[in-house]
Short mmCIF file of N, CA, C and O in Angstrom, two decimals:
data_model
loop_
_atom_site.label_atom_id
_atom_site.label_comp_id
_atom_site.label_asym_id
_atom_site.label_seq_id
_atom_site.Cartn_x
_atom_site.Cartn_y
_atom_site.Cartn_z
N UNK D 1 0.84 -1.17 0.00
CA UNK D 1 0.00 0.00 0.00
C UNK D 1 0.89 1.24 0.00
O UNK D 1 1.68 1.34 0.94
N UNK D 2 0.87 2.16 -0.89
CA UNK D 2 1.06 3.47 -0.83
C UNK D 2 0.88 4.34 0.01
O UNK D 2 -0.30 4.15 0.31
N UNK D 3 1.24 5.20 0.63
CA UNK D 3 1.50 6.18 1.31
C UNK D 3 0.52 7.63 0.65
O UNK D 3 0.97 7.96 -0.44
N UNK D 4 -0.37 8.29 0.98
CA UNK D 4 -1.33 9.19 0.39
C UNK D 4 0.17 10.25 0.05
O UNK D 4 1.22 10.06 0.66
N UNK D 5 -0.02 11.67 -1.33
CA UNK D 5 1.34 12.44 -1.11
C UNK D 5 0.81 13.62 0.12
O UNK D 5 -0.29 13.98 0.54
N UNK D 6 2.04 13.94 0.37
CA UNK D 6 1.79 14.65 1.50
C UNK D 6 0.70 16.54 1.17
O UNK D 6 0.54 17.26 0.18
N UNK D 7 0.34 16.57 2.27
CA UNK D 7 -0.73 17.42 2.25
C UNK D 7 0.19 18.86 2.04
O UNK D 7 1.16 19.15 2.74
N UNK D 8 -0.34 19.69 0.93
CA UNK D 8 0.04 21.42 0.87
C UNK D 8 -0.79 22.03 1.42
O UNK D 8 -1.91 21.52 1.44
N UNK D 9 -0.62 23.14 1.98
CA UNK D 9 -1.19 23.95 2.80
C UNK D 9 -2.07 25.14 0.89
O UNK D 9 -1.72 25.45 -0.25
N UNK D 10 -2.74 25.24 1.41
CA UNK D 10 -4.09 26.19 0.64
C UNK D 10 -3.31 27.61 0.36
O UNK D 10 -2.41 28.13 1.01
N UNK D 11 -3.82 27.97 -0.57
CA UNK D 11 -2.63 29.20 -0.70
C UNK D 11 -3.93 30.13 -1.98
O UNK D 11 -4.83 29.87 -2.78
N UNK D 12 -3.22 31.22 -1.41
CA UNK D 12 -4.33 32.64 -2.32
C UNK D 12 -3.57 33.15 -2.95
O UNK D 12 -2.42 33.26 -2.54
N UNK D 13 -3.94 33.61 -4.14
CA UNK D 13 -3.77 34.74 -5.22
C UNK D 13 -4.35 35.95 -5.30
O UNK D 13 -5.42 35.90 -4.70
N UNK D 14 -4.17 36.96 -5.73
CA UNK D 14 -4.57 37.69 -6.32
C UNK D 14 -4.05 38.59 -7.62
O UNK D 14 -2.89 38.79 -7.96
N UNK D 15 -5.05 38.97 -8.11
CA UNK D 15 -4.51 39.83 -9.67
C UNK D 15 -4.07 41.36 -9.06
O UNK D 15 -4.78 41.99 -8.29
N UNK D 16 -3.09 41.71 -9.43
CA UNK D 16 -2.99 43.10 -9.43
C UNK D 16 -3.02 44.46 -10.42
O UNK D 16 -2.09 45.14 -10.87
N UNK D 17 -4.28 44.55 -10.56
CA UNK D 17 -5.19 45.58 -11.63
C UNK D 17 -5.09 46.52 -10.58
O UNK D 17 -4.81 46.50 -9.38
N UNK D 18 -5.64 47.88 -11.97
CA UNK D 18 -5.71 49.36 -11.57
C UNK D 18 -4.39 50.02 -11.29
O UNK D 18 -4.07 51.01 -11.95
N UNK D 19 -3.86 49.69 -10.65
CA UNK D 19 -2.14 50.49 -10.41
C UNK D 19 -1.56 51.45 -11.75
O UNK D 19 -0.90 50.91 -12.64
N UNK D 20 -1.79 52.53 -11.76
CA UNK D 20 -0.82 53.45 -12.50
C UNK D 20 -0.06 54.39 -11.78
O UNK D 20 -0.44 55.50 -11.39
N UNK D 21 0.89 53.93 -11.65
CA UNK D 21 1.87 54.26 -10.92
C UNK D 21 3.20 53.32 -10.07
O UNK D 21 2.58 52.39 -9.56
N UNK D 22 4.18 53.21 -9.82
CA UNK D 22 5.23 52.29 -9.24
C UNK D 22 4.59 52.44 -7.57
O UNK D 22 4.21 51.38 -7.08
N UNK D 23 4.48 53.39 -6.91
CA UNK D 23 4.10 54.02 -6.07
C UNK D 23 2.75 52.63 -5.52
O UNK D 23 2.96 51.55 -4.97
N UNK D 24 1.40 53.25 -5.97
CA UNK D 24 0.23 51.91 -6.13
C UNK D 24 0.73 50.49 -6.66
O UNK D 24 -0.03 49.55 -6.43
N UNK D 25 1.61 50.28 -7.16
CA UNK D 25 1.76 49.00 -6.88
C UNK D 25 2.54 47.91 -6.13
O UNK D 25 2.32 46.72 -5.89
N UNK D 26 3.70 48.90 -5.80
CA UNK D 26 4.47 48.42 -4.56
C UNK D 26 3.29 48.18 -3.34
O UNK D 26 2.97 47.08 -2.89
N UNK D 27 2.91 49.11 -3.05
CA UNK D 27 2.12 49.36 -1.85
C UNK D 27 0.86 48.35 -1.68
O UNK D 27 0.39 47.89 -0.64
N UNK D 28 0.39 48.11 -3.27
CA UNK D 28 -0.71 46.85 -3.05
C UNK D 28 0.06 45.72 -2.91
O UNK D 28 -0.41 44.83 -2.21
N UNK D 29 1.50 45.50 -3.58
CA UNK D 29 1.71 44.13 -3.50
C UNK D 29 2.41 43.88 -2.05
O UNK D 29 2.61 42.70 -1.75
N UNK D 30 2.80 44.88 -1.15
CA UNK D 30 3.38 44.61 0.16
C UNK D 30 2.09 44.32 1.03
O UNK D 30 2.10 43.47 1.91
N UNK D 31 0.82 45.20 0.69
CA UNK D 31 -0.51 44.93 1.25
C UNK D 31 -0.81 43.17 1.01
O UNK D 31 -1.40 42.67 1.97
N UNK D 32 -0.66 42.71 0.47
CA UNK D 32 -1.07 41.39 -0.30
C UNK D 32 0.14 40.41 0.70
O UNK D 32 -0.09 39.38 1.34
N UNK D 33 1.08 40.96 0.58
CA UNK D 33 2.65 40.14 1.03
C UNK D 33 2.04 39.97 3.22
O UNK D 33 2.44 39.07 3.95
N UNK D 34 1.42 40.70 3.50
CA UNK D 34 1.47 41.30 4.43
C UNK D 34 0.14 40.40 5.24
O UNK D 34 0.06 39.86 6.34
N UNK D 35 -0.93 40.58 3.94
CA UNK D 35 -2.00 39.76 4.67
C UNK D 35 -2.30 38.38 4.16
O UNK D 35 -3.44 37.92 4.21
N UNK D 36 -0.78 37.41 3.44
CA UNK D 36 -0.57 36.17 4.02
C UNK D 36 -1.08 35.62 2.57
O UNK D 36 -1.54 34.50 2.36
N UNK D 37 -0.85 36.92 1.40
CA UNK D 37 -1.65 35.93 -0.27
C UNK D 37 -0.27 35.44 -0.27
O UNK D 37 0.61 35.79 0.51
N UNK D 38 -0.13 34.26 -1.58
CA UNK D 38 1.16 33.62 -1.52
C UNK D 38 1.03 34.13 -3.44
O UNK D 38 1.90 33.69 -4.19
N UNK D 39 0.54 34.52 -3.67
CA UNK D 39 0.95 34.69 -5.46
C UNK D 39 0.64 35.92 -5.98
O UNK D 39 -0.20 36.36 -5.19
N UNK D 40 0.82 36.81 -6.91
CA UNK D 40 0.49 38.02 -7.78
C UNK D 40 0.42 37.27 -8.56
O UNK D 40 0.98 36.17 -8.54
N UNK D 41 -0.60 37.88 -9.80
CA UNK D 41 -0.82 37.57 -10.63
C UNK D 41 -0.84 39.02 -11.74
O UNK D 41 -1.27 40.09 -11.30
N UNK D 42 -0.45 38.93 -12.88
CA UNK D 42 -0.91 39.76 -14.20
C UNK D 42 -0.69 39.30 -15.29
O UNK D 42 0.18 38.69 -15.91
N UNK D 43 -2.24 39.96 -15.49
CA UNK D 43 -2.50 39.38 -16.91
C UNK D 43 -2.01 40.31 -18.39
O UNK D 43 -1.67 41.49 -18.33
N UNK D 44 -2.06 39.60 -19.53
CA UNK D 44 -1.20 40.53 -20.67
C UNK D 44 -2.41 40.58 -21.41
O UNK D 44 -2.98 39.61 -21.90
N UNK D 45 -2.82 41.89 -21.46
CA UNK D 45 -3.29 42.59 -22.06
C UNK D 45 -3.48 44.19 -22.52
O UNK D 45 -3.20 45.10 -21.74
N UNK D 46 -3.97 44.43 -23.80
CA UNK D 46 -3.52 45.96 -24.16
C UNK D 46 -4.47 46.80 -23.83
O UNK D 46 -5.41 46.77 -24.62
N UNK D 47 -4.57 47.42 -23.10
CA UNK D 47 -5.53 48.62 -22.64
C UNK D 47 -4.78 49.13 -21.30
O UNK D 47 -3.58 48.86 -21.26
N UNK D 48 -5.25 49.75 -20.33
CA UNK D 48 -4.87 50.64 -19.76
C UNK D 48 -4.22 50.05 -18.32
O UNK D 48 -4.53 50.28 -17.15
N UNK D 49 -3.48 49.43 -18.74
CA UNK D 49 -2.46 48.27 -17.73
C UNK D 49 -1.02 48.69 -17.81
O UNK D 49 -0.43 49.28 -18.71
N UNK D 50 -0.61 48.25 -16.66
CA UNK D 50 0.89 48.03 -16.62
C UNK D 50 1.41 46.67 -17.64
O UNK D 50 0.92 45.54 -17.61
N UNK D 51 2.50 47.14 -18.51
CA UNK D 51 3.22 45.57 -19.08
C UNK D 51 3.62 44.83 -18.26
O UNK D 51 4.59 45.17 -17.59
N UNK D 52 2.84 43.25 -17.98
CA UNK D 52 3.06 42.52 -17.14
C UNK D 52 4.57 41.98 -16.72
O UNK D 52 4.74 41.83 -15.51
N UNK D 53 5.72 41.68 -17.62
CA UNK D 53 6.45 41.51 -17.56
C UNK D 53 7.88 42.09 -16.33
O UNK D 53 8.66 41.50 -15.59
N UNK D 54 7.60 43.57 -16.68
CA UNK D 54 8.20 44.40 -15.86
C UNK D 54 7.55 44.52 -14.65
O UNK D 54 8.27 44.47 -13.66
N UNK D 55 6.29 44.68 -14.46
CA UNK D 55 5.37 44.32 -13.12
C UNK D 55 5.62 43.31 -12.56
O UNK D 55 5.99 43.37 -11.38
N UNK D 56 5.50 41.96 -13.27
CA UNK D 56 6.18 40.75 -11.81
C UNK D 56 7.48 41.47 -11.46
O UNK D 56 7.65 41.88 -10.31
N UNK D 57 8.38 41.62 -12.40
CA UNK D 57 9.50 41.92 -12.20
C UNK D 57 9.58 42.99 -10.91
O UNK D 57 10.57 43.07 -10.17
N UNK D 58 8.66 43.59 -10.82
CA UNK D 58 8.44 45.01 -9.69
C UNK D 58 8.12 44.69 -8.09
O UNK D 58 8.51 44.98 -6.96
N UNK D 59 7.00 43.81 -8.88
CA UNK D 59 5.94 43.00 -7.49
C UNK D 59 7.22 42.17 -6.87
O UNK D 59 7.21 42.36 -5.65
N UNK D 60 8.50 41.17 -7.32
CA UNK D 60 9.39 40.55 -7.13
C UNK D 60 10.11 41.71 -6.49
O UNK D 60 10.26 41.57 -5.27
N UNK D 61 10.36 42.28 -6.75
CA UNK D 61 11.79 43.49 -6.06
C UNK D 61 11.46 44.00 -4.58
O UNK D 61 12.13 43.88 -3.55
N UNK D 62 10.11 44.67 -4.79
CA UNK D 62 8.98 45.66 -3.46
C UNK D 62 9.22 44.40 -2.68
O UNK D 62 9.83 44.75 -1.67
N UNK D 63 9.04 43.06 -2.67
CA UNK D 63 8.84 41.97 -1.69
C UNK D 63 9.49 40.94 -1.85
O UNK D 63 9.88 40.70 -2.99
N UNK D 64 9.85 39.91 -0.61
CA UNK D 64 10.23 39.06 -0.08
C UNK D 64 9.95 37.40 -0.39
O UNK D 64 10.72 36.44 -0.53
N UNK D 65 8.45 37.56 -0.41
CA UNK D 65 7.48 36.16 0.07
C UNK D 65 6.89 35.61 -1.30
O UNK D 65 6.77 34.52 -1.85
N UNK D 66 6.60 36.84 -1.54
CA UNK D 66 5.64 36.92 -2.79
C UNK D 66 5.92 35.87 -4.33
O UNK D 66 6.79 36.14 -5.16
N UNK D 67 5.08 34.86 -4.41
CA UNK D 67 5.21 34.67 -5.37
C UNK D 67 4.99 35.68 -6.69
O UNK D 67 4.57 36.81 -6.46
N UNK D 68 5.30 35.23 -8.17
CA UNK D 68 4.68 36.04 -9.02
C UNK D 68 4.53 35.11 -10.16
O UNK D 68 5.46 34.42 -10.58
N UNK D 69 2.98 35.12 -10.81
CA UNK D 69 2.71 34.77 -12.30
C UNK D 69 1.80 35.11 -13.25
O UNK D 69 0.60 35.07 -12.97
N UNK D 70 2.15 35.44 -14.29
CA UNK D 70 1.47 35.27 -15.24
C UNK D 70 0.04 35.37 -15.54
O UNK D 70 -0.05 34.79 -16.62
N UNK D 71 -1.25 35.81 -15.17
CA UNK D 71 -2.46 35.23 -15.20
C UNK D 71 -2.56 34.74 -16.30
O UNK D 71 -3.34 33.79 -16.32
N UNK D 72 -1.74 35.15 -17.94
CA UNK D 72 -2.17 35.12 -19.55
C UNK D 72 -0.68 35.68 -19.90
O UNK D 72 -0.34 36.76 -19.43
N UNK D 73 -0.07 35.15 -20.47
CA UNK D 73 0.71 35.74 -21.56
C UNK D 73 -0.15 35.62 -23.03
O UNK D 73 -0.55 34.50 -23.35
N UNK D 74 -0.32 36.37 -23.59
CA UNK D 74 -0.94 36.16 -24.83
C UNK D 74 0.19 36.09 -26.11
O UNK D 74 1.00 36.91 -26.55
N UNK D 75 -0.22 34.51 -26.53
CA UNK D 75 0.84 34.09 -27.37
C UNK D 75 0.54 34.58 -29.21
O UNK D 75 0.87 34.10 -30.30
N UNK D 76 -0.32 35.90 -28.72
CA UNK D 76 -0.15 36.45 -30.53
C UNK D 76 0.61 37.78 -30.28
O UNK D 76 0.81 38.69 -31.08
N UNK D 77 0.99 37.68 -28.88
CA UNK D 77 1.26 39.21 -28.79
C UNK D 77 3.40 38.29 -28.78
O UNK D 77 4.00 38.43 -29.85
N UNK D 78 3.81 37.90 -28.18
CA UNK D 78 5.06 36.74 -27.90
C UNK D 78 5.49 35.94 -28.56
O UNK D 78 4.90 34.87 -28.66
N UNK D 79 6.53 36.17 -29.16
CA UNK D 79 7.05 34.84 -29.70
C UNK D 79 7.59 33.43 -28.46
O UNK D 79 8.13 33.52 -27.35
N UNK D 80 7.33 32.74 -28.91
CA UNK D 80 7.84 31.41 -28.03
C UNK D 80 9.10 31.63 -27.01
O UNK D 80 9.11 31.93 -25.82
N UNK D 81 10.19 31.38 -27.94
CA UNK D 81 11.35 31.40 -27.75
C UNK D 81 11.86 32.99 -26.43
O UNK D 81 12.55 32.99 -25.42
N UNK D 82 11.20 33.95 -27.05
CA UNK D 82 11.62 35.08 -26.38
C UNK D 82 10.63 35.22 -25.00
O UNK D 82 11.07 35.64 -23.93
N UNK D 83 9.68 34.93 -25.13
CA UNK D 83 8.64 34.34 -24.14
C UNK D 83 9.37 33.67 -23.09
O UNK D 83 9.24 34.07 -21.94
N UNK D 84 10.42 32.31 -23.49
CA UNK D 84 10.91 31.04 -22.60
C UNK D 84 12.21 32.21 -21.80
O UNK D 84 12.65 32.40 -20.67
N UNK D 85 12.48 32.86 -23.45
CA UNK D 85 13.90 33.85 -22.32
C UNK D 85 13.30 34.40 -20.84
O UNK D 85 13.62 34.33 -19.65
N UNK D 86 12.33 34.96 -21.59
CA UNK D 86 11.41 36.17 -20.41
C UNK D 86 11.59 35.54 -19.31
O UNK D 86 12.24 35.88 -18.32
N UNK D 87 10.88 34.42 -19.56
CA UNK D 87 10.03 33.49 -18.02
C UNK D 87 11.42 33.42 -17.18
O UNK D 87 11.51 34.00 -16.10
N UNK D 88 12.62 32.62 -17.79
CA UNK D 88 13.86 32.08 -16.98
C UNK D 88 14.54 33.06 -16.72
O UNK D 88 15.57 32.89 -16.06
N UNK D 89 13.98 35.07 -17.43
CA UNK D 89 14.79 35.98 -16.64
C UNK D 89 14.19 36.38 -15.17
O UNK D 89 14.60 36.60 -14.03
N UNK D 90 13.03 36.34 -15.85
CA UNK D 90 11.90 36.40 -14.25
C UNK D 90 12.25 35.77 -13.17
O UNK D 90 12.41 36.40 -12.13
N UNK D 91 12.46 34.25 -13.24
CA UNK D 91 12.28 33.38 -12.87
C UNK D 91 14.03 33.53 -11.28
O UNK D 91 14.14 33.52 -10.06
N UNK D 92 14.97 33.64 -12.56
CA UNK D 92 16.22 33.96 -11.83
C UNK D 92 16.62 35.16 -11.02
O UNK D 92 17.26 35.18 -9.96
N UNK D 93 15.98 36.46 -11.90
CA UNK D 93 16.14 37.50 -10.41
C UNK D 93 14.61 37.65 -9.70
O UNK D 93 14.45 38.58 -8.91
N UNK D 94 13.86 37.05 -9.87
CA UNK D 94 13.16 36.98 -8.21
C UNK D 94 13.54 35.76 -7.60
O UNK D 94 12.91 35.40 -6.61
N UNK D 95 14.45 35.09 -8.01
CA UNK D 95 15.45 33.93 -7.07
C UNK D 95 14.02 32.84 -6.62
O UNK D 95 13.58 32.46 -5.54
N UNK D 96 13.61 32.62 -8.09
CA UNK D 96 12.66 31.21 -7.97
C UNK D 96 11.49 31.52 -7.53
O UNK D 96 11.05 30.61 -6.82
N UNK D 97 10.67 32.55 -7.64
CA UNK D 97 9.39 32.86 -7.32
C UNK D 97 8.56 33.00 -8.17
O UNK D 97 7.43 33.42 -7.90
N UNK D 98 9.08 32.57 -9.77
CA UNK D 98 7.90 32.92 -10.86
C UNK D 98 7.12 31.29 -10.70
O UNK D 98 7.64 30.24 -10.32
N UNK D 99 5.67 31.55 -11.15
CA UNK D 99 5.08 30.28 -10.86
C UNK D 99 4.25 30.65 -12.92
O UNK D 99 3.58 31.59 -13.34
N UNK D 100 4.86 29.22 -13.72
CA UNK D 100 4.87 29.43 -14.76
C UNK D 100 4.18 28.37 -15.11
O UNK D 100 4.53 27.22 -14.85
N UNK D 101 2.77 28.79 -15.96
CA UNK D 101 2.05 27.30 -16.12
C UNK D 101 1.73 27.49 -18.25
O UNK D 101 1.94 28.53 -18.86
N UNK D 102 1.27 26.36 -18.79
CA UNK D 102 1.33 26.70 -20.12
C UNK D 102 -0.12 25.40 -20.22
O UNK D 102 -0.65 25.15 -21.30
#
């Protein structure tokens, strides 16, 4: 008989919309870091958003704990290849906190 795998503890997200400004979004994502979410999320899209890319990258710097991913990369806006660079630059200076799903 097998052994059940061991139990993960429950964990929250949230998206971080509205922020124009470095200012509003540090401050929401330390708010978030603070009351115990374990992920950021942003999504890629064109309208009146921050470019997600540089935003994890931001949400990663302002904090500690914080995971960061992706809600959408949109793959008509990305090529593949430069996409895979992105993720493993993300990935290395927030020192393993990008959470990357496809």
């Amino acid at each position: 008989m097998t052994e059940p795998p061991p139990r993960r503890p429950f964990r929250f997200s949230s998206p971080v919309t509205g922020c124009s400004t470095k200012r509003e979004l540090v401050d929401r994502a330390r708010m978030l870091e603070d009351l115990g979410y374990a992920t950021v999320t942003v999504a890629d899209h064109f309208g009146d958003q921050l470019g997600p890319i540089a935003t994890l990258m931001a949400v990663a710097e302002a904090t500690t704990t914080l995971r960061i991913a992706p809600m959408v990369f949109s793959n008509d806006y990305r090529h593949p290849a430069v996409l895979a660079k992105e993720a493993a630059t993300l990935d290395l200076l927030s020192e393993g906190r990008l959470e990357f799903g496809l």
